[in-house]
mmCIF file of C-alpha atoms and ligand atoms in Angstrom:
data_model
loop_
_atom_site.group_PDB
_atom_site.id
_atom_site.type_symbol
_atom_site.label_atom_id
_atom_site.label_comp_id
_atom_site.label_asym_id
_atom_site.label_seq_id
_atom_site.Cartn_x
_atom_site.Cartn_y
_atom_site.Cartn_z
ATOM 1 C CA MET A 1174 0.005 -0.310 0.016
ATOM 2 C CA ARG A 1175 1.335 3.468 -0.911
ATOM 3 C CA ALA A 1176 1.929 5.851 2.219
ATOM 4 C CA GLU A 1177 -0.020 9.370 2.103
ATOM 5 C CA THR A 1178 2.159 12.093 3.033
ATOM 6 C CA ASN A 1179 -0.358 14.382 4.415
ATOM 7 C CA GLN A 1180 0.890 15.618 7.642
ATOM 8 C CA LYS A 1181 3.517 18.061 8.270
ATOM 9 C CA THR A 1182 4.112 19.309 12.099
ATOM 10 C CA GLN A 1183 6.885 20.886 14.388
ATOM 11 C CA ILE A 1184 7.283 18.148 17.251
ATOM 12 C CA ALA A 1185 4.974 14.212 16.501
ATOM 13 C CA ILE A 1186 4.853 12.291 20.015
ATOM 14 C CA VAL A 1187 4.354 8.567 19.931
ATOM 15 C CA GLY A 1188 2.711 6.878 22.921
ATOM 16 C CA ALA A 1189 -0.193 9.021 24.666
ATOM 17 C CA GLY A 1190 -0.119 7.441 28.303
ATOM 18 C CA ILE A 1191 1.158 9.667 30.364
ATOM 19 C CA ALA A 1192 4.743 10.665 29.652
ATOM 20 C CA GLY A 1193 3.562 11.417 26.084
ATOM 21 C CA CYS A 1194 0.116 13.509 27.109
ATOM 22 C CA ILE A 1195 2.072 15.722 30.086
ATOM 23 C CA ALA A 1196 4.977 16.425 26.888
ATOM 24 C CA ALA A 1197 1.421 17.536 24.480
ATOM 25 C CA LEU A 1198 0.153 19.738 27.108
ATOM 26 C CA ALA A 1199 3.289 21.801 27.643
ATOM 27 C CA LEU A 1200 4.506 21.957 24.301
ATOM 28 C CA SER A 1201 1.472 23.269 22.592
ATOM 29 C CA LYS A 1202 1.858 26.390 23.726
ATOM 30 C CA HIS A 1203 4.811 26.559 21.923
ATOM 31 C CA PHE A 1204 4.512 24.256 18.881
ATOM 32 C CA GLN A 1205 2.481 22.775 16.794
ATOM 33 C CA VAL A 1206 2.474 19.043 17.780
ATOM 34 C CA ILE A 1207 1.058 15.823 16.927
ATOM 35 C CA LEU A 1208 0.504 12.808 19.170
ATOM 36 C CA LEU A 1209 0.226 9.362 17.955
ATOM 37 C CA ASP A 1210 -1.103 5.741 19.962
ATOM 38 C CA LYS A 1211 -1.859 2.786 18.759
ATOM 39 C CA HIS A 1212 -4.867 2.234 21.301
ATOM 40 C CA THR A 1213 -7.878 3.883 20.686
ATOM 41 C CA HIS A 1214 -8.252 3.816 24.536
ATOM 42 C CA PRO A 1215 -6.041 3.508 27.184
ATOM 43 C CA LEU A 1216 -5.580 0.139 28.504
ATOM 44 C CA ALA A 1217 -5.646 -1.184 32.318
ATOM 45 C CA LYS A 1218 -2.883 -0.891 33.894
ATOM 46 C CA ALA A 1219 -1.400 -2.549 37.109
ATOM 47 C CA GLY A 1220 0.163 1.035 38.164
ATOM 48 C CA GLU A 1221 -2.279 3.286 40.222
ATOM 49 C CA CYS A 1222 0.204 5.316 43.401
ATOM 50 C CA LEU A 1223 0.283 8.624 42.091
ATOM 51 C CA PRO A 1224 3.029 10.585 44.740
ATOM 52 C CA PRO A 1225 2.176 13.847 46.303
ATOM 53 C CA ALA A 1226 5.227 15.321 44.463
ATOM 54 C CA ALA A 1227 3.273 14.833 41.021
ATOM 55 C CA ARG A 1228 0.904 17.730 41.996
ATOM 56 C CA ARG A 1229 3.922 20.481 41.437
ATOM 57 C CA ILE A 1230 3.645 19.207 37.867
ATOM 58 C CA LEU A 1231 0.022 19.152 37.137
ATOM 59 C CA LYS A 1232 -0.287 22.597 38.788
ATOM 60 C CA LEU A 1233 2.314 24.324 36.239
ATOM 61 C CA LEU A 1234 0.157 22.759 33.266
ATOM 62 C CA GLY A 1235 -3.119 24.194 34.931
ATOM 63 C CA ILE A 1236 -4.621 20.718 35.232
ATOM 64 C CA GLU A 1237 -4.009 19.904 38.915
ATOM 65 C CA HIS A 1238 -7.902 19.789 39.246
ATOM 66 C CA LEU A 1239 -8.073 16.416 37.002
ATOM 67 C CA LEU A 1240 -6.558 14.996 40.398
ATOM 68 C CA ASP A 1241 -9.476 16.583 42.981
ATOM 69 C CA ASN A 1242 -12.323 15.766 40.517
ATOM 70 C CA GLY A 1243 -12.008 12.831 39.252
ATOM 71 C CA PRO A 1244 -12.869 9.922 40.235
ATOM 72 C CA HIS A 1245 -9.378 9.037 42.372
ATOM 73 C CA LEU A 1246 -8.547 8.233 46.141
ATOM 74 C CA VAL A 1247 -6.348 10.125 47.513
ATOM 75 C CA SER A 1248 -3.361 8.152 49.414
ATOM 76 C CA GLN A 1249 -3.500 8.576 53.246
ATOM 77 C CA GLY A 1250 0.125 6.182 53.486
ATOM 78 C CA MET A 1251 1.304 2.686 53.626
ATOM 79 C CA LEU A 1252 1.968 -0.243 56.074
ATOM 80 C CA SER A 1253 4.653 -1.373 55.705
ATOM 81 C CA TYR A 1254 6.487 -4.772 56.831
ATOM 82 C CA TRP A 1255 10.014 -4.606 54.761
ATOM 83 C CA GLY A 1256 12.438 -6.561 56.366
ATOM 84 C CA SER A 1257 10.385 -7.384 59.282
ATOM 85 C CA SER A 1258 7.799 -8.591 61.280
ATOM 86 C CA GLN A 1259 6.251 -5.538 62.893
ATOM 87 C CA PRO A 1260 4.740 -3.419 60.750
ATOM 88 C CA ALA A 1261 5.895 0.085 60.067
ATOM 89 C CA VAL A 1262 3.316 3.407 59.250
ATOM 90 C CA VAL A 1263 5.229 5.770 56.236
ATOM 91 C CA ASP A 1264 2.363 8.609 56.554
ATOM 92 C CA ASN A 1265 1.615 10.984 53.878
ATOM 93 C CA LEU A 1266 0.727 13.622 56.355
ATOM 94 C CA ARG A 1267 4.044 14.500 57.031
ATOM 95 C CA ASN A 1268 5.080 15.052 53.067
ATOM 96 C CA PRO A 1269 5.407 18.348 52.044
ATOM 97 C CA ASP A 1270 3.587 18.035 49.513
ATOM 98 C CA GLY A 1271 0.817 16.812 51.171
ATOM 99 C CA LEU A 1272 -1.262 13.587 50.482
ATOM 100 C CA GLY A 1273 -0.704 11.507 47.430
ATOM 101 C CA TRP A 1274 -3.247 9.503 45.127
ATOM 102 C CA HIS A 1275 -4.530 5.888 44.206
ATOM 103 C CA LEU A 1276 -5.693 6.902 40.565
ATOM 104 C CA ASN A 1277 -8.150 5.328 38.409
ATOM 105 C CA ARG A 1278 -5.103 4.859 36.367
ATOM 106 C CA THR A 1279 -8.066 4.099 33.114
ATOM 107 C CA GLN A 1280 -9.970 7.405 33.617
ATOM 108 C CA PHE A 1281 -6.446 9.515 34.558
ATOM 109 C CA GLU A 1282 -5.212 8.590 31.113
ATOM 110 C CA THR A 1283 -8.187 9.392 29.761
ATOM 111 C CA GLN A 1284 -8.528 12.562 31.557
ATOM 112 C CA LEU A 1285 -5.017 14.033 30.103
ATOM 113 C CA ARG A 1286 -5.709 12.330 26.678
ATOM 114 C CA LEU A 1287 -8.964 14.571 26.659
ATOM 115 C CA GLN A 1288 -7.025 17.427 27.912
ATOM 116 C CA CYS A 1289 -4.615 17.071 24.700
ATOM 117 C CA LEU A 1290 -7.780 16.960 22.645
ATOM 118 C CA ARG A 1291 -8.572 20.304 24.296
ATOM 119 C CA SER A 1292 -5.650 21.887 24.179
ATOM 120 C CA GLY A 1293 -4.870 21.784 20.434
ATOM 121 C CA VAL A 1294 -3.223 18.671 20.238
ATOM 122 C CA GLN A 1295 -3.613 16.617 16.609
ATOM 123 C CA CYS A 1296 -4.529 13.722 18.147
ATOM 124 C CA ILE A 1297 -4.111 10.532 16.101
ATOM 125 C CA TRP A 1298 -5.215 6.708 17.503
ATOM 126 C CA PRO A 1299 -5.491 4.387 16.626
ATOM 127 C CA ALA A 1300 -1.715 5.197 15.170
ATOM 128 C CA LYS A 1301 1.102 2.306 14.759
ATOM 129 C CA PRO A 1302 4.357 3.900 13.435
ATOM 130 C CA ILE A 1303 5.644 1.182 11.519
ATOM 131 C CA THR A 1304 8.993 3.320 9.818
ATOM 132 C CA SER A 1305 10.937 6.206 10.525
ATOM 133 C CA LYS A 1306 13.573 7.647 8.550
ATOM 134 C CA PHE A 1307 15.807 10.832 8.866
ATOM 135 C CA HIS A 1308 16.069 13.325 5.421
ATOM 136 C CA ASP A 1309 16.392 16.590 4.639
ATOM 137 C CA ASN A 1310 17.186 17.872 8.133
ATOM 138 C CA ARG A 1311 12.803 16.495 9.176
ATOM 139 C CA TRP A 1312 12.092 13.134 10.262
ATOM 140 C CA LEU A 1313 9.535 10.956 8.202
ATOM 141 C CA LEU A 1314 6.789 8.312 10.061
ATOM 142 C CA GLU A 1315 4.786 6.111 7.859
ATOM 143 C CA TYR A 1316 2.153 4.568 10.314
ATOM 144 C CA GLU A 1317 -0.540 2.050 10.359
ATOM 145 C CA HIS A 1318 -4.382 4.295 10.908
ATOM 146 C CA LYS A 1319 -7.479 1.951 10.196
ATOM 147 C CA GLN A 1320 -5.846 0.070 7.587
ATOM 148 C CA GLN A 1321 -4.037 2.717 5.686
ATOM 149 C CA THR A 1322 -0.703 3.685 5.495
ATOM 150 C CA LEU A 1323 -0.340 6.967 6.241
ATOM 151 C CA SER A 1324 2.683 9.414 7.334
ATOM 152 C CA LEU A 1325 3.766 12.429 8.419
ATOM 153 C CA SER A 1326 6.872 14.362 8.551
ATOM 154 C CA ALA A 1327 8.362 16.266 12.059
ATOM 155 C CA ASN A 1328 11.048 18.292 12.851
ATOM 156 C CA VAL A 1329 11.705 16.469 15.885
ATOM 157 C CA VAL A 1330 10.213 12.899 17.791
ATOM 158 C CA ILE A 1331 9.416 12.217 21.467
ATOM 159 C CA ASP A 1332 9.409 8.341 21.699
ATOM 160 C CA ALA A 1333 6.795 8.128 24.327
ATOM 161 C CA SER A 1334 5.657 4.671 23.781
ATOM 162 C CA GLY A 1335 6.553 3.084 27.130
ATOM 163 C CA ARG A 1336 8.864 0.147 27.139
ATOM 164 C CA HIS A 1337 8.408 -1.116 23.832
ATOM 165 C CA SER A 1338 10.677 2.309 23.040
ATOM 166 C CA VAL A 1339 9.443 2.023 19.402
ATOM 167 C CA PHE A 1340 11.032 4.590 17.330
ATOM 168 C CA ALA A 1341 14.071 3.937 19.731
ATOM 169 C CA ARG A 1342 14.653 0.788 18.334
ATOM 170 C CA GLN A 1343 13.606 1.910 14.506
ATOM 171 C CA GLN A 1344 16.949 3.530 15.389
ATOM 172 C CA GLY A 1345 19.043 1.138 16.468
ATOM 173 C CA VAL A 1346 19.198 1.991 20.201
ATOM 174 C CA THR A 1347 19.316 -1.306 22.544
ATOM 175 C CA ARG A 1348 17.511 -1.693 26.074
ATOM 176 C CA LYS A 1349 19.371 -3.226 28.923
ATOM 177 C CA GLN A 1350 17.411 -5.430 31.201
ATOM 178 C CA TYR A 1351 18.757 -5.325 34.718
ATOM 179 C CA ASP A 1352 16.621 -7.626 36.698
ATOM 180 C CA LYS A 1353 13.927 -10.082 35.689
ATOM 181 C CA LEU A 1354 11.119 -8.577 38.196
ATOM 182 C CA VAL A 1355 7.702 -9.601 36.958
ATOM 183 C CA SER A 1356 4.331 -8.680 38.749
ATOM 184 C CA ILE A 1357 1.332 -10.270 39.336
ATOM 185 C CA TRP A 1358 -2.124 -8.759 39.749
ATOM 186 C CA LEU A 1359 -5.239 -8.884 41.037
ATOM 187 C CA SER A 1360 -8.347 -7.046 41.604
ATOM 188 C CA ALA A 1361 -10.955 -7.886 44.508
ATOM 189 C CA GLN A 1362 -13.555 -6.371 46.660
ATOM 190 C CA PHE A 1363 -12.384 -6.436 51.110
ATOM 191 C CA SER A 1364 -14.609 -5.655 54.012
ATOM 192 C CA VAL A 1365 -11.702 -3.813 54.737
ATOM 193 C CA SER A 1366 -12.079 0.415 55.854
ATOM 194 C CA LYS A 1367 -8.334 1.159 56.337
ATOM 195 C CA ASN A 1368 -7.722 3.358 53.332
ATOM 196 C CA MET A 1369 -3.361 2.581 53.707
ATOM 197 C CA ALA A 1370 -1.742 0.764 50.702
ATOM 198 C CA LEU A 1371 0.580 -2.335 52.085
ATOM 199 C CA ILE A 1372 4.435 -3.795 51.400
ATOM 200 C CA SER A 1373 5.837 -6.591 52.582
ATOM 201 C CA SER A 1374 8.677 -8.552 51.565
ATOM 202 C CA SER A 1375 8.665 -12.181 51.560
ATOM 203 C CA GLN A 1376 10.522 -15.327 50.204
ATOM 204 C CA ARG A 1377 10.087 -14.676 47.161
ATOM 205 C CA GLY A 1378 9.941 -11.110 45.976
ATOM 206 C CA TRP A 1379 7.060 -8.734 47.561
ATOM 207 C CA TRP A 1380 3.817 -7.828 47.698
ATOM 208 C CA TYR A 1381 1.841 -4.670 47.500
ATOM 209 C CA SER A 1382 -1.878 -4.205 47.473
ATOM 210 C CA ALA A 1383 -3.820 -0.320 48.159
ATOM 211 C CA PRO A 1384 -6.996 0.392 47.910
ATOM 212 C CA ILE A 1385 -8.408 1.671 44.514
ATOM 213 C CA PRO A 1386 -11.612 3.386 43.082
ATOM 214 C CA SER A 1387 -14.385 1.400 42.917
ATOM 215 C CA ASP A 1388 -15.511 1.827 39.708
ATOM 216 C CA GLN A 1389 -12.481 0.455 38.224
ATOM 217 C CA PHE A 1390 -12.741 -2.940 37.358
ATOM 218 C CA GLY A 1391 -16.500 -3.989 38.144
ATOM 219 C CA GLY A 1392 -18.980 -3.278 39.940
ATOM 220 C CA ALA A 1393 -18.609 -2.108 44.267
ATOM 221 C CA ILE A 1394 -20.230 -3.692 46.832
ATOM 222 C CA ASN A 1395 -21.381 -1.647 49.285
ATOM 223 C CA ASN A 1396 -19.478 -1.025 52.104
ATOM 224 C CA ALA A 1397 -16.688 -2.980 50.641
ATOM 225 C CA GLN A 1398 -13.722 -1.196 49.361
ATOM 226 C CA SER A 1399 -11.920 -2.275 45.708
ATOM 227 C CA ARG A 1400 -8.311 -3.143 46.149
ATOM 228 C CA ILE A 1401 -5.525 -4.759 44.153
ATOM 229 C CA VAL A 1402 -3.266 -6.826 45.410
ATOM 230 C CA SER A 1403 0.113 -7.690 43.674
ATOM 231 C CA TRP A 1404 3.237 -9.701 43.985
ATOM 232 C CA GLN A 1405 6.714 -9.266 42.160
ATOM 233 C CA LEU A 1406 9.175 -11.528 41.981
ATOM 234 C CA ASN A 1407 11.825 -12.741 39.608
ATOM 235 C CA ALA A 1408 11.263 -14.346 36.120
ATOM 236 C CA GLU A 1409 13.286 -17.290 36.798
ATOM 237 C CA GLN A 1410 11.384 -18.205 40.390
ATOM 238 C CA LEU A 1411 7.657 -17.875 38.871
ATOM 239 C CA GLN A 1412 5.884 -21.342 38.413
ATOM 240 C CA LYS A 1413 2.510 -21.924 35.982
ATOM 241 C CA GLN A 1414 0.643 -22.174 38.708
ATOM 242 C CA ASP A 1415 1.541 -18.792 40.300
ATOM 243 C CA HIS A 1416 -0.564 -16.624 37.612
ATOM 244 C CA GLN A 1417 -2.793 -18.831 36.140
ATOM 245 C CA ASP A 1418 -4.265 -20.263 39.704
ATOM 246 C CA VAL A 1419 -6.048 -18.228 41.692
ATOM 247 C CA GLU A 1420 -6.246 -20.024 44.972
ATOM 248 C CA GLN A 1421 -2.295 -20.174 45.207
ATOM 249 C CA PHE A 1422 -1.717 -16.748 44.706
ATOM 250 C CA LEU A 1423 -3.995 -16.493 47.465
ATOM 251 C CA GLN A 1424 -2.056 -18.992 49.862
ATOM 252 C CA GLN A 1425 1.339 -17.265 48.796
ATOM 253 C CA ALA A 1426 -0.553 -13.605 49.764
ATOM 254 C CA ARG A 1427 -1.558 -15.778 52.815
ATOM 255 C CA MET A 1428 1.903 -16.701 54.152
ATOM 256 C CA THR A 1429 3.551 -12.847 53.642
ATOM 257 C CA HIS A 1430 3.455 -10.694 56.581
ATOM 258 C CA GLY A 1431 0.417 -7.969 56.855
ATOM 259 C CA PHE A 1432 -1.657 -10.443 53.906
ATOM 260 C CA LYS A 1433 -3.731 -13.147 56.215
ATOM 261 C CA THR A 1434 -5.287 -10.756 57.832
ATOM 262 C CA LEU A 1435 -5.995 -8.993 54.548
ATOM 263 C CA ILE A 1436 -6.744 -11.790 52.527
ATOM 264 C CA GLU A 1437 -9.412 -13.340 55.425
ATOM 265 C CA GLN A 1438 -11.054 -9.997 54.482
ATOM 266 C CA LEU A 1439 -11.432 -11.198 50.661
ATOM 267 C CA ILE A 1440 -14.933 -11.306 49.478
ATOM 268 C CA PRO A 1441 -16.037 -14.540 48.221
ATOM 269 C CA ASN A 1442 -15.786 -14.382 44.296
ATOM 270 C CA THR A 1443 -15.059 -10.950 43.671
ATOM 271 C CA GLN A 1444 -11.547 -11.472 42.973
ATOM 272 C CA THR A 1445 -10.252 -11.101 39.006
ATOM 273 C CA LEU A 1446 -6.479 -12.164 38.554
ATOM 274 C CA HIS A 1447 -5.576 -9.995 35.264
ATOM 275 C CA GLY A 1448 -2.038 -11.936 34.860
ATOM 276 C CA LEU A 1449 1.619 -11.190 34.273
ATOM 277 C CA VAL A 1450 3.203 -7.808 33.424
ATOM 278 C CA ALA A 1451 6.907 -6.959 32.876
ATOM 279 C CA ALA A 1452 7.942 -5.369 36.284
ATOM 280 C CA ASN A 1453 11.924 -5.166 35.752
ATOM 281 C CA THR A 1454 14.016 -2.456 35.438
ATOM 282 C CA SER A 1455 15.371 -1.696 32.217
ATOM 283 C CA LYS A 1456 17.006 1.447 30.238
ATOM 284 C CA LEU A 1457 17.586 2.618 26.653
ATOM 285 C CA GLU A 1458 21.624 2.706 25.890
ATOM 286 C CA GLN A 1459 20.763 6.244 24.946
ATOM 287 C CA VAL A 1460 17.865 8.066 25.588
ATOM 288 C CA ALA A 1461 17.997 11.239 23.058
ATOM 289 C CA GLY A 1462 19.769 11.607 19.454
ATOM 290 C CA LYS A 1463 19.694 13.569 15.776
ATOM 291 C CA GLN A 1464 16.280 15.543 16.718
ATOM 292 C CA TRP A 1465 14.933 12.993 18.713
ATOM 293 C CA TYR A 1466 14.242 12.024 22.675
ATOM 294 C CA ALA A 1467 13.084 9.137 24.933
ATOM 295 C CA ILE A 1468 10.561 10.082 27.901
ATOM 296 C CA GLY A 1469 8.872 8.554 30.626
ATOM 297 C CA ASP A 1470 9.298 4.096 30.639
ATOM 298 C CA THR A 1471 10.712 4.353 27.338
ATOM 299 C CA ALA A 1472 13.740 5.880 27.973
ATOM 300 C CA MET A 1473 13.711 4.273 31.687
ATOM 301 C CA SER A 1474 11.441 1.788 33.689
ATOM 302 C CA PHE A 1475 11.626 1.801 37.345
ATOM 303 C CA ASP A 1476 10.933 -1.238 39.723
ATOM 304 C CA PRO A 1477 7.226 -0.956 40.635
ATOM 305 C CA LEU A 1478 8.727 -0.524 44.326
ATOM 306 C CA SER A 1479 9.582 2.620 43.920
ATOM 307 C CA SER A 1480 6.192 4.079 42.993
ATOM 308 C CA GLN A 1481 8.187 6.448 41.092
ATOM 309 C CA GLY A 1482 7.547 5.573 36.997
ATOM 310 C CA MET A 1483 4.313 8.030 36.976
ATOM 311 C CA TYR A 1484 6.344 10.766 38.603
ATOM 312 C CA ASN A 1485 9.316 10.242 36.371
ATOM 313 C CA ALA A 1486 7.176 9.903 33.363
ATOM 314 C CA MET A 1487 5.437 13.422 34.146
ATOM 315 C CA ALA A 1488 9.123 14.656 35.393
ATOM 316 C CA SER A 1489 11.013 13.707 32.419
ATOM 317 C CA ALA A 1490 8.365 14.771 30.019
ATOM 318 C CA MET A 1491 8.726 18.480 31.991
ATOM 319 C CA GLN A 1492 12.460 18.364 31.789
ATOM 320 C CA LEU A 1493 12.504 17.720 27.798
ATOM 321 C CA CYS A 1494 9.912 20.315 27.263
ATOM 322 C CA ASP A 1495 11.791 23.140 29.221
ATOM 323 C CA MET A 1496 14.497 22.692 27.109
ATOM 324 C CA LEU A 1497 13.005 22.474 23.882
ATOM 325 C CA ILE A 1498 11.021 25.771 24.941
ATOM 326 C CA HIS A 1499 14.239 27.320 25.842
ATOM 327 C CA ASN A 1500 16.751 26.539 23.701
ATOM 328 C CA GLY A 1501 14.482 25.899 19.984
ATOM 329 C CA LEU A 1502 13.725 22.676 18.280
ATOM 330 C CA HIS A 1503 17.108 22.666 16.990
ATOM 331 C CA GLY A 1504 19.389 23.648 19.551
ATOM 332 C CA ARG A 1505 22.620 22.061 19.779
ATOM 333 C CA ASP A 1506 23.358 20.907 22.914
ATOM 334 C CA THR A 1507 19.726 20.214 24.049
ATOM 335 C CA ALA A 1508 20.460 15.982 23.042
ATOM 336 C CA CYS A 1509 23.149 16.223 25.554
ATOM 337 C CA HIS A 1510 22.179 18.087 28.193
ATOM 338 C CA TYR A 1511 18.641 16.231 28.444
ATOM 339 C CA GLN A 1512 21.329 12.645 28.355
ATOM 340 C CA GLN A 1513 23.086 13.770 31.054
ATOM 341 C CA GLN A 1514 20.300 14.994 33.291
ATOM 342 C CA MET A 1515 18.536 11.458 32.184
ATOM 343 C CA ASP A 1516 21.774 9.571 33.468
ATOM 344 C CA LYS A 1517 21.711 11.432 36.360
ATOM 345 C CA VAL A 1518 18.879 10.565 38.049
ATOM 346 C CA TRP A 1519 19.357 6.635 37.077
ATOM 347 C CA GLN A 1520 22.308 6.766 39.359
ATOM 348 C CA HIS A 1521 20.333 8.114 41.954
ATOM 349 C CA TYR A 1522 17.432 5.110 41.343
ATOM 350 C CA LEU A 1523 19.896 2.342 41.114
ATOM 351 C CA HIS A 1524 21.159 3.878 44.074
ATOM 352 C CA HIS A 1525 18.206 4.107 46.359
ATOM 353 C CA LYS A 1526 16.606 0.909 44.581
ATOM 354 C CA SER A 1527 20.120 -1.519 45.667
ATOM 355 C CA LEU A 1528 19.753 0.550 49.616
ATOM 356 C CA TYR A 1529 15.998 -0.597 49.649
ATOM 357 C CA TYR A 1530 16.676 -4.314 48.651
ATOM 358 C CA LYS A 1531 19.413 -4.732 51.225
ATOM 359 C CA GLN A 1532 17.169 -3.620 54.099
ATOM 360 C CA ALA A 1533 15.049 -6.958 53.419
ATOM 361 C CA GLY A 1534 17.694 -8.921 52.606
ATOM 362 C CA MET A 1535 17.510 -9.132 48.973
ATOM 363 C CA MET A 1536 19.396 -8.858 45.574
ATOM 364 C CA ALA A 1537 18.533 -4.711 43.676
HETATM 365 C C1 LIG B 2257 3.543 -4.413 38.009
HETATM 366 C C2 LIG B 2257 3.540 -2.459 37.777
HETATM 367 C C3 LIG B 2257 3.058 -1.121 39.177
HETATM 368 C C4 LIG B 2257 3.329 -0.473 38.965
HETATM 369 N N1 LIG B 2257 2.857 0.714 40.099
HETATM 370 C C5 LIG B 2257 2.942 2.213 40.035
HETATM 371 C C6 LIG B 2257 3.022 2.830 40.941
HETATM 372 O O1 LIG B 2257 1.885 2.340 41.617
HETATM 373 N N2 LIG B 2257 2.728 3.945 40.548
HETATM 374 C C7 LIG B 2257 3.642 4.348 39.832
HETATM 375 O O2 LIG B 2257 3.979 5.934 39.590
HETATM 376 N N3 LIG B 2257 4.228 3.873 38.854
HETATM 377 C C8 LIG B 2257 4.377 2.493 38.568
HETATM 378 N N4 LIG B 2257 4.195 1.619 37.918
HETATM 379 C C9 LIG B 2257 4.522 2.729 36.653
HETATM 380 C C10 LIG B 2257 4.389 3.297 35.651
HETATM 381 O O3 LIG B 2257 3.090 2.574 35.471
HETATM 382 C C11 LIG B 2257 4.796 3.276 34.514
HETATM 383 O O4 LIG B 2257 6.012 3.655 34.974
HETATM 384 C C12 LIG B 2257 4.248 4.279 33.754
HETATM 385 O O5 LIG B 2257 2.995 4.258 32.827
HETATM 386 C C13 LIG B 2257 4.936 5.073 32.587
HETATM 387 O O6 LIG B 2257 4.164 5.662 31.738
HETATM 388 P P1 LIG B 2257 4.747 6.069 30.167
HETATM 389 O O7 LIG B 2257 3.685 7.193 29.740
HETATM 390 O O8 LIG B 2257 6.085 6.542 29.896
HETATM 391 O O9 LIG B 2257 4.324 4.701 29.339
HETATM 392 P P2 LIG B 2257 3.503 3.685 29.677
HETATM 393 O O10 LIG B 2257 2.257 4.040 30.178
HETATM 394 O O11 LIG B 2257 3.874 2.694 28.814
HETATM 395 O O12 LIG B 2257 2.790 4.697 27.541
HETATM 396 C C14 LIG B 2257 2.988 4.191 26.766
HETATM 397 C C15 LIG B 2257 2.154 4.638 25.849
HETATM 398 O O13 LIG B 2257 2.212 4.314 24.299
HETATM 399 C C16 LIG B 2257 1.542 3.783 23.473
HETATM 400 N N5 LIG B 2257 2.148 2.857 22.482
HETATM 401 C C17 LIG B 2257 3.156 1.869 22.689
HETATM 402 N N6 LIG B 2257 3.448 1.407 21.488
HETATM 403 C C18 LIG B 2257 3.169 1.789 20.954
HETATM 404 C C19 LIG B 2257 3.512 2.094 19.294
HETATM 405 N N7 LIG B 2257 4.035 0.663 18.907
HETATM 406 N N8 LIG B 2257 2.891 3.168 18.588
HETATM 407 C C20 LIG B 2257 1.937 3.820 18.950
HETATM 408 N N9 LIG B 2257 1.930 3.636 20.915
HETATM 409 C C21 LIG B 2257 2.126 3.220 21.085
HETATM 410 C C22 LIG B 2257 0.875 2.932 24.341
HETATM 411 O O14 LIG B 2257 -0.058 2.347 24.156
HETATM 412 C C23 LIG B 2257 0.631 3.753 25.905
HETATM 413 O O15 LIG B 2257 -0.272 4.646 25.851
HETATM 414 C C24 LIG B 2257 4.052 0.395 37.763
HETATM 415 C C25 LIG B 2257 4.341 -0.530 36.816
HETATM 416 C C26 LIG B 2257 4.171 -2.183 36.519
HETATM 417 C C27 LIG B 2257 4.866 -2.666 35.714
#
């Protein structure tokens, strides 16, 4: 099929997750932006805990009301059995940025996409990039849209396609994986009233549970609380039943500090085992190149233990956008400076990750 070149823009962003939408919103006041995503609607995802500092970024973009008026829950803090059989309370009340959130993740991403449409960003979904080529100082992208092959040309491309890093991979950039962590997650209704998250290290990996907005995965039951429960472990230690047999999953949870009581409060037949997702620490060998940049999970994926993935998606998008706005689209040193900033964030993350795992007697 012949590709039709029908669009020209200053910036093309591949991926309308949190990183892509935040970048599109920050850039749309200064440049023409096209935002592409392969899915017409955001998919359900496991990550829901948004740290309090995220409010600062949403405030800069004038969209902090999305958190207050949306279906999201405030997060009061966490009960932690990390490396200990005794619980410790990690209290958000002491955080200078205030409380965090347990997001209805799909709804939050839908809110961000709508905000992009309202801000004049040209949004194309479904759109799946097929090829990319640098020609005459511009990028030419071919993409599949409703069984047609279309193309667009852009001065700058931002890859925000998450772990797939679709554009960066097309440029031959490799992604280094630092561990083999996977996550198995379940949603269910519980007869619990506490709005706290729960974390616990265990013999095989670690467990996490948090309240989620009641409308997220099926109907809510009166006086019950919807929660997710997830188990993070090394793929090499994984057995088939762990992620295929809900009883085996719950049995493993019962053997973990703090989770026995929680599982006793699970309302029978309300559980859905969502299966297995990659949760490894990984990073692109190069996060910027000739008139292209990678942000969010595309640039670097954090262990869910950090609860920093969504914040990093927002922060890396804002860091890059500040540079593009101040230096222009063809700023000579932007790629180099952005790479240096991301390398610093990465070193900081690896250091903290190793401290936390050591605390629980585990290898980072
Ligand atoms: C088990 C688990 C639990 C987590 N828990 C938390 C948590 O509690 N708190 C937290 O902050 N973070 C958490 N995270 C991390 C967080 O979910 C990610 O860091 C975050 O999703 C990164 O956002 P992103 O926009 O960079 O990428 P993504 O969310 O992956 O978005 C990428 C977008 O690109 C699109 N796309 C993909 N491929 C293509 C393609 N070929 N063409 C076009 N579009 C494409 C996708 O449809 C998607 O919309 C967790 C992660 C895991 C795995």
